[in-house]
XYZ file of C-alpha atoms in Angstrom:
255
model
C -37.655 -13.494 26.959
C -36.799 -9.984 27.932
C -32.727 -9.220 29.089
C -32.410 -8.094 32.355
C -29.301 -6.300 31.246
C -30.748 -4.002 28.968
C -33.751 -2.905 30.507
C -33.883 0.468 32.395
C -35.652 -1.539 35.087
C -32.264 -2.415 36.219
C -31.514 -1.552 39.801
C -35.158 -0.886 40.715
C -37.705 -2.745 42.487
C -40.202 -0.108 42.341
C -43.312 -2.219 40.741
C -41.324 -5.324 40.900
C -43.611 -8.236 42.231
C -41.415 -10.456 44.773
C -42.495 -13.393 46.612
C -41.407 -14.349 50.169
C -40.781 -17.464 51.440
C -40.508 -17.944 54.977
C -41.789 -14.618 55.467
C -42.677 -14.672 58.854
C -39.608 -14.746 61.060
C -37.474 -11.716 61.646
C -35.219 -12.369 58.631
C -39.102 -12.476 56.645
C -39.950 -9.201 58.405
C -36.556 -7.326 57.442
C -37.171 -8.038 53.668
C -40.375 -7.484 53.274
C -40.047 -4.099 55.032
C -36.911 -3.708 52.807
C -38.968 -5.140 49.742
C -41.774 -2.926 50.390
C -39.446 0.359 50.827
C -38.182 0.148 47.753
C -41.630 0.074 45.885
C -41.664 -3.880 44.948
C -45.129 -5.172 45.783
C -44.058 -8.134 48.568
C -46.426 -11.496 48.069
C -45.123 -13.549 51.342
C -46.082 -16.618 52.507
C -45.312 -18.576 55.704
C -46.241 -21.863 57.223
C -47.430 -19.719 60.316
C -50.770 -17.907 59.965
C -50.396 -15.951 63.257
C -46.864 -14.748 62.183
C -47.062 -14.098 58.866
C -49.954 -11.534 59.211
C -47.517 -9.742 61.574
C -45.175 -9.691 59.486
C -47.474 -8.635 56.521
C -49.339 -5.816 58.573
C -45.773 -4.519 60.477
C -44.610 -4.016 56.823
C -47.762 -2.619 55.019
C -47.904 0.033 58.324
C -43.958 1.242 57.879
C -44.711 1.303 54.300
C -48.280 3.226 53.730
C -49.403 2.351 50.338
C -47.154 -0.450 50.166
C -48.692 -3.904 48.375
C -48.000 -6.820 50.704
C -49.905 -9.266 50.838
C -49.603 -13.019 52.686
C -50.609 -16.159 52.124
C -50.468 -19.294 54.076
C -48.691 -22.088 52.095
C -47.327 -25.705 52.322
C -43.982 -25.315 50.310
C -43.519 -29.337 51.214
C -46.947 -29.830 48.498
C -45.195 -28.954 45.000
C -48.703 -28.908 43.546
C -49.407 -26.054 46.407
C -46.537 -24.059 45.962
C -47.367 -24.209 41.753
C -50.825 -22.554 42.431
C -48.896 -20.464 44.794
C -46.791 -19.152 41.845
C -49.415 -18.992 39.578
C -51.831 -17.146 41.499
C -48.953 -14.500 42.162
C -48.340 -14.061 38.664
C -52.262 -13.761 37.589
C -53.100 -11.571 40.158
C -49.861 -9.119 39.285
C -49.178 -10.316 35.980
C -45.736 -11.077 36.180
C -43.408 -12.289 39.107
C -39.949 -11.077 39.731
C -38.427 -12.282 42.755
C -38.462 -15.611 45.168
C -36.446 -14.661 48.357
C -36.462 -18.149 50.040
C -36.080 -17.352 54.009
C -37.444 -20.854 55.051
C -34.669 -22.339 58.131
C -34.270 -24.247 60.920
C -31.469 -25.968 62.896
C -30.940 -28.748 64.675
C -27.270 -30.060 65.467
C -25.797 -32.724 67.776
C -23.052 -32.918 70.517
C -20.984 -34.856 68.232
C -20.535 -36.492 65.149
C -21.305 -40.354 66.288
C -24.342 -38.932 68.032
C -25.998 -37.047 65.196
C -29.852 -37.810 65.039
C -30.801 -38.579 61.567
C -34.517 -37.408 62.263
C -32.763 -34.223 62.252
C -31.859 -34.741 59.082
C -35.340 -35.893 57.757
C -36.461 -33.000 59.414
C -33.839 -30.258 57.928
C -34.191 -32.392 54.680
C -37.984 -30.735 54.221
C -36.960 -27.486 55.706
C -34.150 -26.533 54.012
C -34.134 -28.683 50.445
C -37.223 -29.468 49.948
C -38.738 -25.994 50.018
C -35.794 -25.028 47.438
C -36.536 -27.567 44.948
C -40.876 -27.030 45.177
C -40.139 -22.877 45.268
C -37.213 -23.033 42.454
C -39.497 -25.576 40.039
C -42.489 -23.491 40.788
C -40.918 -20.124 39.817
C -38.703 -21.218 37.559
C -40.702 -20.704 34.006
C -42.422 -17.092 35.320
C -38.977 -15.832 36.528
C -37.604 -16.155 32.681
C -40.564 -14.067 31.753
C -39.508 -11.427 33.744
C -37.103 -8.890 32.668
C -35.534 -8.763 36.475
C -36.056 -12.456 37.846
C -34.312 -13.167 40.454
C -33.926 -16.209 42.554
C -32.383 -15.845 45.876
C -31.292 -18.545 48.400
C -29.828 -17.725 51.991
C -27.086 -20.377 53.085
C -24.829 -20.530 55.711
C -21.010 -21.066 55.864
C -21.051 -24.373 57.515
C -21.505 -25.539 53.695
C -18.271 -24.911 52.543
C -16.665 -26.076 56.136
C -18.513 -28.682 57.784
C -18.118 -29.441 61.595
C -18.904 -32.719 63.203
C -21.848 -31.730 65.461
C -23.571 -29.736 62.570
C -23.570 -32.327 59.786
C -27.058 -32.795 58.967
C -27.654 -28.713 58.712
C -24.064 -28.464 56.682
C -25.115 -31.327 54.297
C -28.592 -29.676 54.186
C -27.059 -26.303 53.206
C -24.626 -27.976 50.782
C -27.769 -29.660 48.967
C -29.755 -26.230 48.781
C -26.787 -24.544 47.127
C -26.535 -27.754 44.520
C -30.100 -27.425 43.752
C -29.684 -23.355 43.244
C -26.629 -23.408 41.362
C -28.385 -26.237 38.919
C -31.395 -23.588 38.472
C -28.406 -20.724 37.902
C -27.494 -22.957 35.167
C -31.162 -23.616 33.714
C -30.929 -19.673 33.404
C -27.709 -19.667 31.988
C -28.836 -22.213 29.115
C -32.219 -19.990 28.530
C -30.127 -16.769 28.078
C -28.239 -17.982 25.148
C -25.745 -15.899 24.170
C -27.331 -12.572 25.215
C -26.522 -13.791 28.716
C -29.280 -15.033 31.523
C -32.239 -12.898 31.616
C -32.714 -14.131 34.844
C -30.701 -15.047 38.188
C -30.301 -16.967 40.842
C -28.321 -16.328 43.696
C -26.747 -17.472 47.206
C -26.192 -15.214 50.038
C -24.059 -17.089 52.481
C -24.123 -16.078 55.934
C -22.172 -17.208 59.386
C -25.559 -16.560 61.414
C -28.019 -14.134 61.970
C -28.778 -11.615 64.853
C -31.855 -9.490 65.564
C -32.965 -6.836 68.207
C -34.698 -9.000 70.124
C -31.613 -11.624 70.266
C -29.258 -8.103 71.209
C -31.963 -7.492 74.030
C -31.789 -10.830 75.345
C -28.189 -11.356 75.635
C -26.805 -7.712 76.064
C -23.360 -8.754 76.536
C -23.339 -11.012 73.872
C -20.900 -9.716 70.833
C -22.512 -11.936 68.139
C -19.271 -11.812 66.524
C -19.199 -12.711 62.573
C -23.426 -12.434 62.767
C -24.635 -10.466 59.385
C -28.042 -8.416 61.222
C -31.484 -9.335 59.582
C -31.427 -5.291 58.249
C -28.205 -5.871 56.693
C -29.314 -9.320 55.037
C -32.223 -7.286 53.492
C -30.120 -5.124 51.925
C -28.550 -7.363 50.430
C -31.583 -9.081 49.062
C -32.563 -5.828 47.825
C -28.761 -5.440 46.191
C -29.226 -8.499 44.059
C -31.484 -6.754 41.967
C -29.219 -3.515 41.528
C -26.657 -6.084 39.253
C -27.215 -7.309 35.902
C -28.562 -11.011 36.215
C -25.370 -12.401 34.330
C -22.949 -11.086 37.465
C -24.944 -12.549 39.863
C -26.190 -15.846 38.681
C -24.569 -18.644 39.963
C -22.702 -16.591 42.075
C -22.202 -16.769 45.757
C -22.409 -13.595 47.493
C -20.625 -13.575 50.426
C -21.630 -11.668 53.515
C -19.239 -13.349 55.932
C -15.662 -14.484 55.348
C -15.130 -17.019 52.935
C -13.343 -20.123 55.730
C-alpha cells in the first residue's frame, strides 16, 4: 500500500481517476467541472440517463481534453455498484476518489406527523448508497496512493429539529457509516498513518444560479454555493490523508 503522505502526488489531481456519485444534479455538475479542471479524469454516474450526459458533456466541453465519462448505475444493487468500481479501476487502472453527491429531502410539519415512508425513502437515498459506494471502493481506494472518500452531510446531523427527523437521522447514519470506513483506513495504515481517507463535508444547504435566478431577493443566508462545495472536494486532496480522515470539514458553522 502506497502513503499518501509521501508521495509527490500530494495536492494534485492531475491524472487522478475520481468517481462521481450522484453526478447529475448541479452539486454533480460543479465537481465534475471542478474535477475535470484540475486534470483528474471524472468517471460519474447517476440514476438519471438524461441528466447525467448533461452533466458529462457540459463538463467535457468547459474542459477540452478532459476524460469524463458517465455511466448509468443502481447504487441501491451492491453487486452493481461492485462492477461499477471494478470496471473504473480496469479501464484506468487505479481509482482515487468517490465523491458521493447522491440527496434528497423530504421533511414533515412536525414531529408527531413525520411520514416514515420518508424515511424508507431517505433510508436508500442517503445510507444506502454510502454503505454499497464505501464497500465497493473501499479495497481499490487503499491501493491508491491519494484515495479519498468523500461524503457531503448536512448540519441538521449534529442538531436535529422536529420536522426534519427522518433526513437528520439519515444524515447522522451516513456520517456513522463514513467515519467506520475512516477507521478501516486508519487500521490499514498502521503506523505510517492511513494511506487513504475518508471525509465529511458538512453543509447548512446548498444554492445554485438557477435557485439565485428564481428567487432574486432571496439571501440564502448560511447556503455554501455548489462552486464553493467543489472546491472543497477538490481541497480534500491538497491534505495528507491522515489530517483529513475521519475528520469533519466544516463549511458552515458548527451549531
Amino acid at each position: 500500500m502506497n502513503s499518501g503522505n509521501e508521495t509527490g502526488d500530494l495536492g494534485s489531481l492531475k491524472g487522478a481517476v475520481v468517481a462521481v456519485a450522484g453526478a447529475g444534479g448541479p452539486a454533480g455538475r460543479a465537481a465534475l467541472l471542478r474535477l475535470a479542471e484540475a486534470g483528474a479524469v471524472v468517471v460519474a454516474s447517476d440514476a438519471d440517463p438524461a441528466r447525467l450526459a448533461e452533466a458529462v458533456d457540459a463538463a467535457r466541453y468547459a474542459h477540452g481534453g478532459a476524460t469524463v465519462t458517465g455511466d448509468t448505475v443502481d447504487l441501491l444493487d451492491l453487486d452493481a455498484t461492485k462492477e461499477w468500481a471494478a470496471r473504473t479501476e480496469k479501464e484506468f487502472g487505479r481509482v482515487d476518489g468517490l465523491v458521493h453527491l447522491v440527496g434528497g429531502w423530504r421533511g414533515s410539519t412536525s414531529f408527531t406527523e413525520t411520514d416514515l415512508g420518508d424515511w424508507d425513502f431517505l433510508e436508500k437515498l442517503l445510507i444506502r448508497t454510502v454503505q454499497h459506494t464505501s464497500i465497493a471502493f473501499h479495497d481499490a481506494l487503499l491501493r491508491s496512493d491519494r484515495g479519498r472518500y468523500v461524503l457531503v452531510s448536512q448540519s441538521g446531523a449534529h442538531k436535529p429539529v422536529a420536522n426534519n427527523a427522518a433526513y437528520n437521522a439519515g444524515k447522522a447514519a451516513a456520517e456513522a457509516w463514513t467515519l467506520a470506513m475512516a477507521d478501516s483506513f486508519r487500521k490499514a495504515g498502521g503506523e505510517e498513518g492511513p494511506g487513504a481517507a475518508a471525509a465529511i463535508l458538512v453543509i447548512k444547504a446548498l444554492v445554485h444560479d438557477a435557485m439565485r435566478a428564481e428567487r432574486p431577493n432571496a439571501k440564502f443566508a448560511g447556503f455554501t454555493d455548489v462552486k464553493e462545495l467543489a472546491e472543497a472536494i477538490a481541497g480534500v486532496w491538497e491534505r495528507p490523508a491522515i489530517d483529513v480522515n475521519g475528520q469533519r470539514l466544516w463549511l458552515t458553522p458548527q451549531p
